[in-house]
Coordinates of C-alpha atoms in Angstrom, one line a residue:
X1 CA 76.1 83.3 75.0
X2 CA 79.1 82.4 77.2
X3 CA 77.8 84.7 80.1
X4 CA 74.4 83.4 79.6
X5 CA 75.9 79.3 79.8
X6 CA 77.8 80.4 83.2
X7 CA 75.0 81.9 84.7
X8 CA 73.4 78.6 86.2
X9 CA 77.0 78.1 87.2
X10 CA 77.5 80.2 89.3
X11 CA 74.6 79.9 91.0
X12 CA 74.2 76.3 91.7
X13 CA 77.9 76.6 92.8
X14 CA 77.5 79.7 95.1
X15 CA 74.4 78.6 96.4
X16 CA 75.7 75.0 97.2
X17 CA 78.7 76.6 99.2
X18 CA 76.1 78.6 100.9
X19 CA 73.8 76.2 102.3
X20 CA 75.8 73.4 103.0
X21 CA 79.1 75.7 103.2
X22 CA 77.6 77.9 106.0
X23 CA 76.8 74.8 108.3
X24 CA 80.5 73.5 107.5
X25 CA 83.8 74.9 106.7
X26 CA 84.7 72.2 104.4
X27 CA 82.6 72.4 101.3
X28 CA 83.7 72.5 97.5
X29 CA 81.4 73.6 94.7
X30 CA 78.8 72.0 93.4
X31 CA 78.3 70.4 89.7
X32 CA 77.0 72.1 87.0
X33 CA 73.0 71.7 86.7
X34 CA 71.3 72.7 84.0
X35 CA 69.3 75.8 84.1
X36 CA 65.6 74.3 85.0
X37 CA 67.5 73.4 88.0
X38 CA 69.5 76.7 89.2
X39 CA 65.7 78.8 88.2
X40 CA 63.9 76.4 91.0
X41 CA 65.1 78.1 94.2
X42 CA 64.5 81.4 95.0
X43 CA 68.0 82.1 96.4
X44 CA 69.4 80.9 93.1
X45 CA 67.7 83.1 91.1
X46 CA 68.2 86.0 93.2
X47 CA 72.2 85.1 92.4
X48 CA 71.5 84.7 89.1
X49 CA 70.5 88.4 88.5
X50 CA 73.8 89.4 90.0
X51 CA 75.6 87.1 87.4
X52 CA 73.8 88.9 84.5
X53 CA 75.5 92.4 85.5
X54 CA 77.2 94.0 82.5
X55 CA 79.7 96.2 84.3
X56 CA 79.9 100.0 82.8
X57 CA 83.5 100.3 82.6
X58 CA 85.5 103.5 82.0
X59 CA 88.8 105.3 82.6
X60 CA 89.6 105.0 86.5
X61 CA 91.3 108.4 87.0
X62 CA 92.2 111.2 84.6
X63 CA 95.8 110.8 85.8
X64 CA 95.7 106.8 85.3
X65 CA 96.9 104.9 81.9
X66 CA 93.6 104.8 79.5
X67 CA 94.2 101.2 79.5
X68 CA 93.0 100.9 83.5
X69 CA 89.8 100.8 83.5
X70 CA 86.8 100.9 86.5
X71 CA 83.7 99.2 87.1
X72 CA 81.4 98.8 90.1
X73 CA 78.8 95.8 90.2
X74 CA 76.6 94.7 93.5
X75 CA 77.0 91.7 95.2
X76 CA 74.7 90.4 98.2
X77 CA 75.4 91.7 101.6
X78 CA 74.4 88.0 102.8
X79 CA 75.1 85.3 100.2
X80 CA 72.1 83.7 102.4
X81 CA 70.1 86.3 101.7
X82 CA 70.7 87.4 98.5
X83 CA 67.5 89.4 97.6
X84 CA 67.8 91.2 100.7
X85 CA 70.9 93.9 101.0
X86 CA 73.5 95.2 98.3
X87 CA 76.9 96.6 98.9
X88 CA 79.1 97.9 95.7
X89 CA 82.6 95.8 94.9
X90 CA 85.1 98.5 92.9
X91 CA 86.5 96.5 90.1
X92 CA 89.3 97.2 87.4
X93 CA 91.1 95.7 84.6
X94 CA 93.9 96.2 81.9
X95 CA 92.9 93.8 79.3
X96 CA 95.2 91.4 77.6
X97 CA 97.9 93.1 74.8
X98 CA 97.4 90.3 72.9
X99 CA 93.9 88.9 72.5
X100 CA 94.6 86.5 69.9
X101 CA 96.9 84.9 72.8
X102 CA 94.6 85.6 75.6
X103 CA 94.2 82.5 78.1
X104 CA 91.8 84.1 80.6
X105 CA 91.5 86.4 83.4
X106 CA 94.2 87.0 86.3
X107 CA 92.9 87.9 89.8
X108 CA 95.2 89.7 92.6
X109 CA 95.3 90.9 96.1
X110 CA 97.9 93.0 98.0
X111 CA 97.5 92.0 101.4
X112 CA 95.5 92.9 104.3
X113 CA 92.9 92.0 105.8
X114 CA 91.7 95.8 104.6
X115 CA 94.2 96.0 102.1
X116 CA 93.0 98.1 99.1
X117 CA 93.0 96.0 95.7
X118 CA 91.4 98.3 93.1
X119 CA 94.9 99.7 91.9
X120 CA 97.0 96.0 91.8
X121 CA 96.2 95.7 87.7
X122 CA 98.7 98.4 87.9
X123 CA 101.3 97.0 89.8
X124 CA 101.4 93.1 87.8
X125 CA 101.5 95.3 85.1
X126 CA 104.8 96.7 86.0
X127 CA 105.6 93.1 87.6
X128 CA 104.3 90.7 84.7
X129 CA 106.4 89.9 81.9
X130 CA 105.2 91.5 78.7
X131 CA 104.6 87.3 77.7
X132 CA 102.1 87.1 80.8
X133 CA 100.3 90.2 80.0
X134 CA 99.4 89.1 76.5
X135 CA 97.8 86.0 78.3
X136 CA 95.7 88.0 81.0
X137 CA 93.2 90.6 81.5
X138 CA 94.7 91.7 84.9
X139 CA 91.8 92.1 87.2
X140 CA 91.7 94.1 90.8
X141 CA 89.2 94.6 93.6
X142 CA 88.4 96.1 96.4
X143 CA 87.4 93.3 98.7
X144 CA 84.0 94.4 100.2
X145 CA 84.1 96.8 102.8
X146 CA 87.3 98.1 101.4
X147 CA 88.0 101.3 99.5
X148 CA 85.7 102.0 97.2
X149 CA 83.8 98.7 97.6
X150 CA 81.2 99.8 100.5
X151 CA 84.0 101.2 102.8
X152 CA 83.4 100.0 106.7
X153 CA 84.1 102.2 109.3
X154 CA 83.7 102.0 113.1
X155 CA 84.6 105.7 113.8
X156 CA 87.9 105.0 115.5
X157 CA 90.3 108.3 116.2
X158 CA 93.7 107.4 115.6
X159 CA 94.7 106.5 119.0
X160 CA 92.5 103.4 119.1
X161 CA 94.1 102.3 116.1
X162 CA 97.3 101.4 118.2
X163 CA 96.3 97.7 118.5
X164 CA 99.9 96.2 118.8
X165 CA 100.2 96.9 122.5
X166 CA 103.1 95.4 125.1
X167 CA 101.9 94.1 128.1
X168 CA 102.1 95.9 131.1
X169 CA 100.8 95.4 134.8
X170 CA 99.7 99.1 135.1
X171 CA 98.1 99.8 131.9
X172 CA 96.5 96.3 130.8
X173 CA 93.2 97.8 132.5
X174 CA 93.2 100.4 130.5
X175 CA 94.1 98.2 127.2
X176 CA 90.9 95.7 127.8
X177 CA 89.1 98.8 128.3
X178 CA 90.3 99.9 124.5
X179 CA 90.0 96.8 123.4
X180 CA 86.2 96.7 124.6
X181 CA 85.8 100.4 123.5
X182 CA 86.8 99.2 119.6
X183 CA 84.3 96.2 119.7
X184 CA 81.6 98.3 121.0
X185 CA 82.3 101.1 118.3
X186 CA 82.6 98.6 115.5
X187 CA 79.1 97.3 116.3
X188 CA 76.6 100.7 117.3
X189 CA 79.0 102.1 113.7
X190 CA 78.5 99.1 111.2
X191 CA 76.9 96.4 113.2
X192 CA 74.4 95.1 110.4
X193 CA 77.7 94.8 108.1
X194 CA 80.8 93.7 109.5
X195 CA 79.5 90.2 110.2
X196 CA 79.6 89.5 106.8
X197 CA 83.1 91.5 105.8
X198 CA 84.8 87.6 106.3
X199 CA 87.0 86.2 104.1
X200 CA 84.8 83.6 102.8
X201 CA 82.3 86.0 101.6
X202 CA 85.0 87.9 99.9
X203 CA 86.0 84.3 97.7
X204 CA 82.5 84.3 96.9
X205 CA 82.2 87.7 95.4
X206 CA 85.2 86.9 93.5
X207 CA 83.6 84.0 92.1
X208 CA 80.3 85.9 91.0
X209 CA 82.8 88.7 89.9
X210 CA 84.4 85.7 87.3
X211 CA 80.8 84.9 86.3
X212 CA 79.8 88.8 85.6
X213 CA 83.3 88.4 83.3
X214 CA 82.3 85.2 81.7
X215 CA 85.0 83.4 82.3
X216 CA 85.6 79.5 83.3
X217 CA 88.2 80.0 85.9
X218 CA 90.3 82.6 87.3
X219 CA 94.2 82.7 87.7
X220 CA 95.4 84.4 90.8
X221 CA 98.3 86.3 92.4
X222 CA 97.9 87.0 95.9
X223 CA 100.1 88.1 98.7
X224 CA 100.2 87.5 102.3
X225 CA 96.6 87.7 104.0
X226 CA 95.6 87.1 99.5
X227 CA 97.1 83.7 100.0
X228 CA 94.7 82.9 102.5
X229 CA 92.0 84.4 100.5
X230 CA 93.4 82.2 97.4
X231 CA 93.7 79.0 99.7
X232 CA 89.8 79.5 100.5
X233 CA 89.1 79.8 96.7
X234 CA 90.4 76.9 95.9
X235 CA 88.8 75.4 98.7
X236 CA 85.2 76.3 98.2
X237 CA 85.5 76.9 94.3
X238 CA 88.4 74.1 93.5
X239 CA 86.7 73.5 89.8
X240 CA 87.2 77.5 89.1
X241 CA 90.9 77.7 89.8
X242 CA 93.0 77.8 87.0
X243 CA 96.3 78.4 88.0
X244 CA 97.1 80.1 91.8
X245 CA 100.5 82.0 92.8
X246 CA 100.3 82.0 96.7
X247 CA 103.6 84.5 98.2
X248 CA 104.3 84.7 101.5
X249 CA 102.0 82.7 102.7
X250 CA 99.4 82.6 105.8
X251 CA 99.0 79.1 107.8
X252 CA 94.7 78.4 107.3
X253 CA 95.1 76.6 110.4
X254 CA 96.0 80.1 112.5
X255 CA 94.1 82.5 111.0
X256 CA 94.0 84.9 112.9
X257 CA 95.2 85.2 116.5
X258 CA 97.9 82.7 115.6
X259 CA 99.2 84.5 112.8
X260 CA 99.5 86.9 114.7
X261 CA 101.4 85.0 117.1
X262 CA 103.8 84.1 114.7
X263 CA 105.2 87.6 114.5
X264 CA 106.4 86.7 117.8
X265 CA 107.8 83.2 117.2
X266 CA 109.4 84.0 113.8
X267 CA 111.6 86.9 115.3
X268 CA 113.2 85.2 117.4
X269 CA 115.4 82.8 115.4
X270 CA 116.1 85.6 113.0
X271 CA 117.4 87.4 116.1
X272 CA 119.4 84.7 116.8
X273 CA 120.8 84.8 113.4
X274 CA 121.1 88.6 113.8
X275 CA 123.5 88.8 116.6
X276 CA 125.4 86.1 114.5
X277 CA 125.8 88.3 111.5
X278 CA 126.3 91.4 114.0
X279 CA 129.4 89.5 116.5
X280 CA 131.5 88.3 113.2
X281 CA 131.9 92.1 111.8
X282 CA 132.3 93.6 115.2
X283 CA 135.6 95.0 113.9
X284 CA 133.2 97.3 111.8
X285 CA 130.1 97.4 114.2
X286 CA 131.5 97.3 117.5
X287 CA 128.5 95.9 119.0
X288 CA 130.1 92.4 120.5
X289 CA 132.3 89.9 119.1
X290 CA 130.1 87.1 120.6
X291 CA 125.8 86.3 119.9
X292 CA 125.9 86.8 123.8
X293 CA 127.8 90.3 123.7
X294 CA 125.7 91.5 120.9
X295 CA 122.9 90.6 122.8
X296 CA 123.7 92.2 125.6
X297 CA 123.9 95.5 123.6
X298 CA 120.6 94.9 122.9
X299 CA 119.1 94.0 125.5
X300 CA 120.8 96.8 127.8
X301 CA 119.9 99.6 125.3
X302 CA 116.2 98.5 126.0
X303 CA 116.5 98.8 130.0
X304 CA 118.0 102.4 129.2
X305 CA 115.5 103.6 127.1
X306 CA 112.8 101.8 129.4
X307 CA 114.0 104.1 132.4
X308 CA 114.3 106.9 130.4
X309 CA 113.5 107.1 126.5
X310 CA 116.6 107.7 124.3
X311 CA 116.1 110.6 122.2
X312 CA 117.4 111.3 118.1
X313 CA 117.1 114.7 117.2
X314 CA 114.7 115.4 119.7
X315 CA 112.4 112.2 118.7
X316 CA 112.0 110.4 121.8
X317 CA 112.7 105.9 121.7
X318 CA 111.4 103.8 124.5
X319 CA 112.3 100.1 125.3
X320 CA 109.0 98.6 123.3
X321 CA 109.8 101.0 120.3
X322 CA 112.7 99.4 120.0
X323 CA 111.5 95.7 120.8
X324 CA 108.7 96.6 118.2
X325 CA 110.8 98.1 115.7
X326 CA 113.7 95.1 115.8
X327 CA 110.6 92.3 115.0
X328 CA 110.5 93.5 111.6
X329 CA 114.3 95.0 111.5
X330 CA 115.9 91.3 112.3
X331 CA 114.9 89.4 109.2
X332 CA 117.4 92.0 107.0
X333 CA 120.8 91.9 109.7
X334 CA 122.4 94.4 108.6
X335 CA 119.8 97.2 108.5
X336 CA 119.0 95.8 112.0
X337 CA 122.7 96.2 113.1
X338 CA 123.0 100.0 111.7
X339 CA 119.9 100.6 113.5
X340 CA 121.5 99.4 116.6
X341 CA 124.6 101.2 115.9
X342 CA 122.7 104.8 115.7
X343 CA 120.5 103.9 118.2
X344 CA 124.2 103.1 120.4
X345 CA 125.2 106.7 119.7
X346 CA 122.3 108.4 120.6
X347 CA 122.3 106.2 123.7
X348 CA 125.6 107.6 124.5
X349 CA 124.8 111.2 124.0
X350 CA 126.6 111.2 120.5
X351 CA 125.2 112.5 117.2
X352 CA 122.9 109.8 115.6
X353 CA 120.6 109.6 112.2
X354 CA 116.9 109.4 113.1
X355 CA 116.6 108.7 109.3
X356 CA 118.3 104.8 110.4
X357 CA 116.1 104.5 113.3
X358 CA 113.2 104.8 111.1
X359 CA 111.7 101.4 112.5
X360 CA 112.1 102.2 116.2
X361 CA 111.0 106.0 116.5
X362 CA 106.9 105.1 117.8
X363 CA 105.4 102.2 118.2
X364 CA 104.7 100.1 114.7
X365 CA 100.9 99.1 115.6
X366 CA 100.4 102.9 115.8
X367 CA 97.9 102.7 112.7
X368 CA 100.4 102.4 109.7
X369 CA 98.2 101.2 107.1
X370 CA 95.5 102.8 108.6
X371 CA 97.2 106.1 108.8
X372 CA 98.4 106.0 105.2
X373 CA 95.7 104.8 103.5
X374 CA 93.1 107.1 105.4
X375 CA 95.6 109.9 103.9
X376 CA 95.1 109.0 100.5
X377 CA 91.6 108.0 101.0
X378 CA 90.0 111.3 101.4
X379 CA 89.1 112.1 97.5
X380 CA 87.6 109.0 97.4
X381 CA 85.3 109.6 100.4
X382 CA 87.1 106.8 102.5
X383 CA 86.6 106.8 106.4
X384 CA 90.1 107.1 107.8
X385 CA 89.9 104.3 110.1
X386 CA 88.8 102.1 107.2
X387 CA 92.0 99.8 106.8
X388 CA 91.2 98.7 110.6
X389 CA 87.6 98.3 110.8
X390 CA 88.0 96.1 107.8
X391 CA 91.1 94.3 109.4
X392 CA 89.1 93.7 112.9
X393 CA 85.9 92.6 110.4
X394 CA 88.1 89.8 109.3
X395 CA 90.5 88.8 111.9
X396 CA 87.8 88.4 114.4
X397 CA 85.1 87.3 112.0
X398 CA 86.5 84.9 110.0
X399 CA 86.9 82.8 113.6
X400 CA 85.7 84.0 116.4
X401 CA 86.2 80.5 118.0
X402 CA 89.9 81.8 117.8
X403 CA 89.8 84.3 120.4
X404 CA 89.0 83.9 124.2
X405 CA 86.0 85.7 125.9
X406 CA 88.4 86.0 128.8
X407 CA 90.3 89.2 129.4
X408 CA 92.4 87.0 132.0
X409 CA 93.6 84.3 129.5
X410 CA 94.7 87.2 127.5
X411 CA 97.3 88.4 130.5
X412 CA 98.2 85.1 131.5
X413 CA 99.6 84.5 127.5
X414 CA 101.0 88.3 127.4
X415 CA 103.4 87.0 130.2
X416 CA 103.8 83.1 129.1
X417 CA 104.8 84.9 125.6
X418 CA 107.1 87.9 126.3
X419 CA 108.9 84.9 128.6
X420 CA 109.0 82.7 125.5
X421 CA 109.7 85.3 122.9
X422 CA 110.9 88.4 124.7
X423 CA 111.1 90.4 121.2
X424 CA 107.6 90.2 121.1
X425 CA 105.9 88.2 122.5
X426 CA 103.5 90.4 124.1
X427 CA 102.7 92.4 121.8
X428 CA 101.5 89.5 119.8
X429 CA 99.8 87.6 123.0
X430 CA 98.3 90.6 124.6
X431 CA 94.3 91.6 124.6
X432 CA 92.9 92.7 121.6
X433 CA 89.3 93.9 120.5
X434 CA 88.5 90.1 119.1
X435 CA 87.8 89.0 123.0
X436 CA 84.6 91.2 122.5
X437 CA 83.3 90.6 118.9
X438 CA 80.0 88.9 118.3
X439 CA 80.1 85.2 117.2
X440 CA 81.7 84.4 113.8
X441 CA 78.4 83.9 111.6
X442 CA 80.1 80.6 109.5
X443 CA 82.5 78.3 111.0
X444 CA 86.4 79.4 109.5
X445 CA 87.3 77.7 106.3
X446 CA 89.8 74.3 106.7
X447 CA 91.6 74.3 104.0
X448 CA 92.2 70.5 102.5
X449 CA 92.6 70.2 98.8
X450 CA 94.4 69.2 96.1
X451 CA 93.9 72.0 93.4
X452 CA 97.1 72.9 92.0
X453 CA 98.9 76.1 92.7
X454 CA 102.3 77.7 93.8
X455 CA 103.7 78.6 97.5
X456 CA 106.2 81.1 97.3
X457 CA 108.7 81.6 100.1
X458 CA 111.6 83.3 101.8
X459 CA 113.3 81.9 104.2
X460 CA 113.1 85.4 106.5
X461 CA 109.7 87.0 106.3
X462 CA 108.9 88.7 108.8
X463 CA 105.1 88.7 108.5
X464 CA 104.5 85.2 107.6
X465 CA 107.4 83.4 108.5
X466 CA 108.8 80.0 106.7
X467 CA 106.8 77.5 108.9
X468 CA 103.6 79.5 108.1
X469 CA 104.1 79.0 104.1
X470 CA 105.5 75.2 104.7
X471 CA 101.7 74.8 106.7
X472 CA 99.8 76.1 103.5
X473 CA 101.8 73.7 101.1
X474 CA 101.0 70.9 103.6
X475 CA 97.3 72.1 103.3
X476 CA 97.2 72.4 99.4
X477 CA 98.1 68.4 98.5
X478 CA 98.0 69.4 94.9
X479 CA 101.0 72.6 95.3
X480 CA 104.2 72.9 94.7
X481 CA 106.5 74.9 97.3
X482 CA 109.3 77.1 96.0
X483 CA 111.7 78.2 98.9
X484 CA 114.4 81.1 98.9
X485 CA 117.0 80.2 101.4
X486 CA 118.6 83.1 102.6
X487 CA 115.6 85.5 101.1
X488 CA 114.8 89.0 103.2
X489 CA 111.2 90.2 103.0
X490 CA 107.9 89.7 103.2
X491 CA 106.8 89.1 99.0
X492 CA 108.9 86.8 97.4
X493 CA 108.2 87.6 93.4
X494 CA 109.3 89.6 91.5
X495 CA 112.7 90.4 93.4
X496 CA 114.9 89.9 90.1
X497 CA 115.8 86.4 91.3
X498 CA 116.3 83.9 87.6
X499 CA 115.0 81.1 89.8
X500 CA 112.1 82.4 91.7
X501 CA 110.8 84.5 89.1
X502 CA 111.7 82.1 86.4
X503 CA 109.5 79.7 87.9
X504 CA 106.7 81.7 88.5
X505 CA 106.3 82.9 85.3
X506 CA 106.6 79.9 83.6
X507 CA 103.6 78.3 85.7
X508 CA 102.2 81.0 84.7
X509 CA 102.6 80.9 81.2
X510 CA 102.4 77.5 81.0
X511 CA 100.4 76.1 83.6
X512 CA 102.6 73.2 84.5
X513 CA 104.2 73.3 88.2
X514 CA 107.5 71.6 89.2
X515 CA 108.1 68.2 88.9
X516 CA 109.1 68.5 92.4
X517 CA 109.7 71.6 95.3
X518 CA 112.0 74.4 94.1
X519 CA 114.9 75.4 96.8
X520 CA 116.4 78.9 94.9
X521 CA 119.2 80.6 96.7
X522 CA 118.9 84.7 97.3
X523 CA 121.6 86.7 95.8
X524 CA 122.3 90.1 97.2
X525 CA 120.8 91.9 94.6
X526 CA 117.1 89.6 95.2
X527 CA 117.4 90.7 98.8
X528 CA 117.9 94.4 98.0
X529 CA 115.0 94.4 95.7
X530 CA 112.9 93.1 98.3
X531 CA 114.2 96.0 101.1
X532 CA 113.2 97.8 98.2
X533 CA 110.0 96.9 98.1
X534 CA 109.4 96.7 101.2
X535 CA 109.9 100.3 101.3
X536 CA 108.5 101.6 98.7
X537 CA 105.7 104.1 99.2
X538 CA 102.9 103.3 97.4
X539 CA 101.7 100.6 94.7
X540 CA 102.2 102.2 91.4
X541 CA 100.2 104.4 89.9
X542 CA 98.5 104.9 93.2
X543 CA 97.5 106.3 96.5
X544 CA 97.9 103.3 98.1
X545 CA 100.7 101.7 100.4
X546 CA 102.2 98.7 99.5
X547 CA 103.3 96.8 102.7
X548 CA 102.4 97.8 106.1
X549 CA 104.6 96.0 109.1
X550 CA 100.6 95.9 111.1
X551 CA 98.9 94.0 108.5
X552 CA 99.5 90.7 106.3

């Protein structure tokens, strides 16, 4: 009986975000009607068979606890369209431990775009207090064309998956040629598909997923590029959100070529604030006892290494390696700084650890998440290059409107850029296969609400930096921002931290945000959980990577 009352829902309030929704990029759901209403259009009762889906669920893997459990249901190619094309979306759960105290259902994503979600019931598990897992069924997903969910792939080898590329004179030729190449691929591979792998389409299978579920509302966890996706929720489905956890967050306003961008703006201060750190323990470091002298060291190991690479047991370290390596190596100082310090030896023909120089040995945009998930990927009949042709499906679909058609402006902001942020600035700026992708089918989503939910912070992320999370608060009138001054990391909660995680749980628990903005302070244990984490090799109980220093 409850399915059968949210049926007629769901699909007045996916079809009202489709045909006003896909004109504009502001549109919220529509009422209830009752069901003589949602039966008279023919796309609404092409939704409504979706919504009366009883998923088959069963064990997900031999290996995995009994209590995760698998599904698959369909959902529309084109929400336009919905009697025309189906793709699978992998589902799973661990239900509540305490139905008696059960509250609803709580949705989470990893990251991405092409992040892999199917396995993150497994991970809150381990993250949740035993309190908040009496209150939820913990729900993952793949998000469509990810994983298990209808896979993408544009049949890329592993050298075209290098898409974080430093400008140069000599080669940019080549790289608009690559660039070009990847387009071209994506569309003769999975042309009829990728225009609707977009992030919006994604919120609205999660919305006929809560539907298939019976539920009201869904609570939410999400994570980097999963904040955006939760923003958009709440944007198209604000009368479904129950309550939203939103950590590290991405500016709406800059999806995507300006997130991007930010990797580049972000570093700098926190490079700044590394040669601080570095010149007052130069007794111990020896790399300068001023900011200027340390960045000098710097900046002199990259002209060396840019002549000729510099070479840890026999693994060769060029000039971008290292620029590429020290974005994401400056928001933690002192791994940065014992980098350097290896990297120093090595420079002057003295025994060095290539097990410290981790982050500069290749470039980082050489694949990573692509690489590792396509490794784990195989049993499950995953194209390797799946992580990036569902990343380029959503970076340059979501808004195309984003990305010049001109190879030329791309050059002219490579150089502006690397002048601007010399870390990385080109890298960021420089061409990439968005210049070539076919218009974005729907406008991009502008986020303007005043649903309640939670932006969580650290002061040095280096993926989504502070300004970008401040942006989304801005955006969500109805949030509440917690900020971690001196917190490392890109994922805020859990990191063992009695005031961030505190005040998480209890919204979660409770439902009620601050009274006001939460400023917490990291402790050094906080920022070592989050190197941790940041580190650790897969999500648990999975496969699956758990941060990649390519993706969001």
């Amino acid at each position: 009986m409850h399915r059968r009352r949210l049926a007629p829902l769901l699909a007045v309030s996916i079809t009202a975000t489709l045909a006003p929704a896909l004109a504009t990029s502001t549109a919220t759901a529509a009422p209830a009607a009752t069901p003589s209403t949602a039966s008279s259009s023919p796309a609404t009762g092409a939704l409504n068979r979706y919504v009366k889906q009883k998923p088959r669920w069963k064990r997900c893997e031999a290996a995995a606890p009994a209590e995760f459990e698998c599904a698959t249901i369909k959902v529309p190619l084109d929400y336009r369209a919905p009697g025309g094309k189906q793709i699978d979306l992998a589902i799973s759960r661990i239900r509540s431990t305490a139905p008696d105290k059960r509250r609803g259902v709580l949705f989470s994503n990893p990251g991405g775009p092409g992040g892999q979600g199917l396995y993150m019931p497994l991970s809150m598990q381990e993250q949740l207090p035993k309190s908040a897992q009496q209150k939820y069924d913990l729900i993952g997903f793949d998000p469509r064309g990810v994983g298990r969910s209808s896979p993408v792939s544009c049949g890329l080898e592993p050298e075209e998956e290098n898409w974080l590329r430093p400008y140069k004179e000599k080669t940019f030729d080549k790289d608009v040629a690559w660039a070009r190449d990847v387009a071209k691929k994506c569309k003769e591979k999975a042309g009829d598909t990728l225009p609707h792998i977009t992030t919006r389409n994604t919120v609205r299978d999660m919305d006929l997923l809560r539907a298939v579920l019976g539920e009201k509302k869904i609570s939410y966890v999400g994570y980097s590029y999963g904040t955006y996706l939760g923003a958009v929720y709440t944007q198209l489905f604000p009368g479904r959100a129950d309550r939203f956890v939103l950590d590290s967050a991405v500016d709406p306003a800059r999806a995507w070529r300006g997130m991007i961008q930010w990797w580049a703006e972000g570093a700098e201060p926190a490079f700044d604030r590394w040669t601080g750190w570095a010149a007052e323990r130069s007794e111990k470091y020896g790399l300068g006892k001023t900011p200027k002298q340390v960045d000098r060291t710097f900046w002199d190991l990259v002209a060396q290494a840019d002549e000729k690479p510099i070479e840890v047991e026999g693994q060769p370290t060029t000039g971008d390696d290292i620029r590429s390596g020290m974005r994401g190596a400056v928001f933690s100082p002192k791994e940065a700084t014992e980098a350097i310090v290896e990297l120093k030896k090595a420079a002057a023909g003295e025994p060095a650890s290539a097990k410290r120089l981790g982050a500069f040995a290749g470039s980082e945009g050489t694949g990573t998440a692509g690489a590792a998930a396509g490794a784990a990927a195989g049993a499950a009949e995953i194209p390797s290059d799946n992580s990036t042709a569902s990343f380029w499906a959503v970076v340059c679909g979501d808004n195309s409107a984003a990305w010049s058609r001109d190879p030329e402006s791309y050059r002219r902001d490579a150089i502006e850029d690397k002048g601007r942020y010399p870390l990385y600035g080109d890298f960021a700026s420089s061409i990439k296969p968005c210049a070539f992708w076919d218009k974005s089918v729907e406008p991009a989503t502008k986020v303007n609400n005043k649903v309640g939910s939670l932006v969580v912070q650290n002061e040095w992320d280096s993926q989504t930096p502070l300004p970008s999370g401040q942006a989304l608060h801005a955006d969500l009138k109805g949030s509440k921002m917690v900020t971690v001054l001196g917190g490392e990391g890109h994922g805020v909660y859990p990191n063992g931290n009695a005031c961030t995680d505190g005040t998480v749980n209890n919204y979660l628990l409770t439902g009620k945000l601050p009274a006001k903005d939460v400023t917490c302070k990291a402790t050094a244990e906080s920022n070592a959980e989050a190197r941790k984490n940041q580190k650790r090799d897969v999500l648990p109980g999975s496969p699956l990577p758990e941060r990649a220093p390519d993706r969001f």
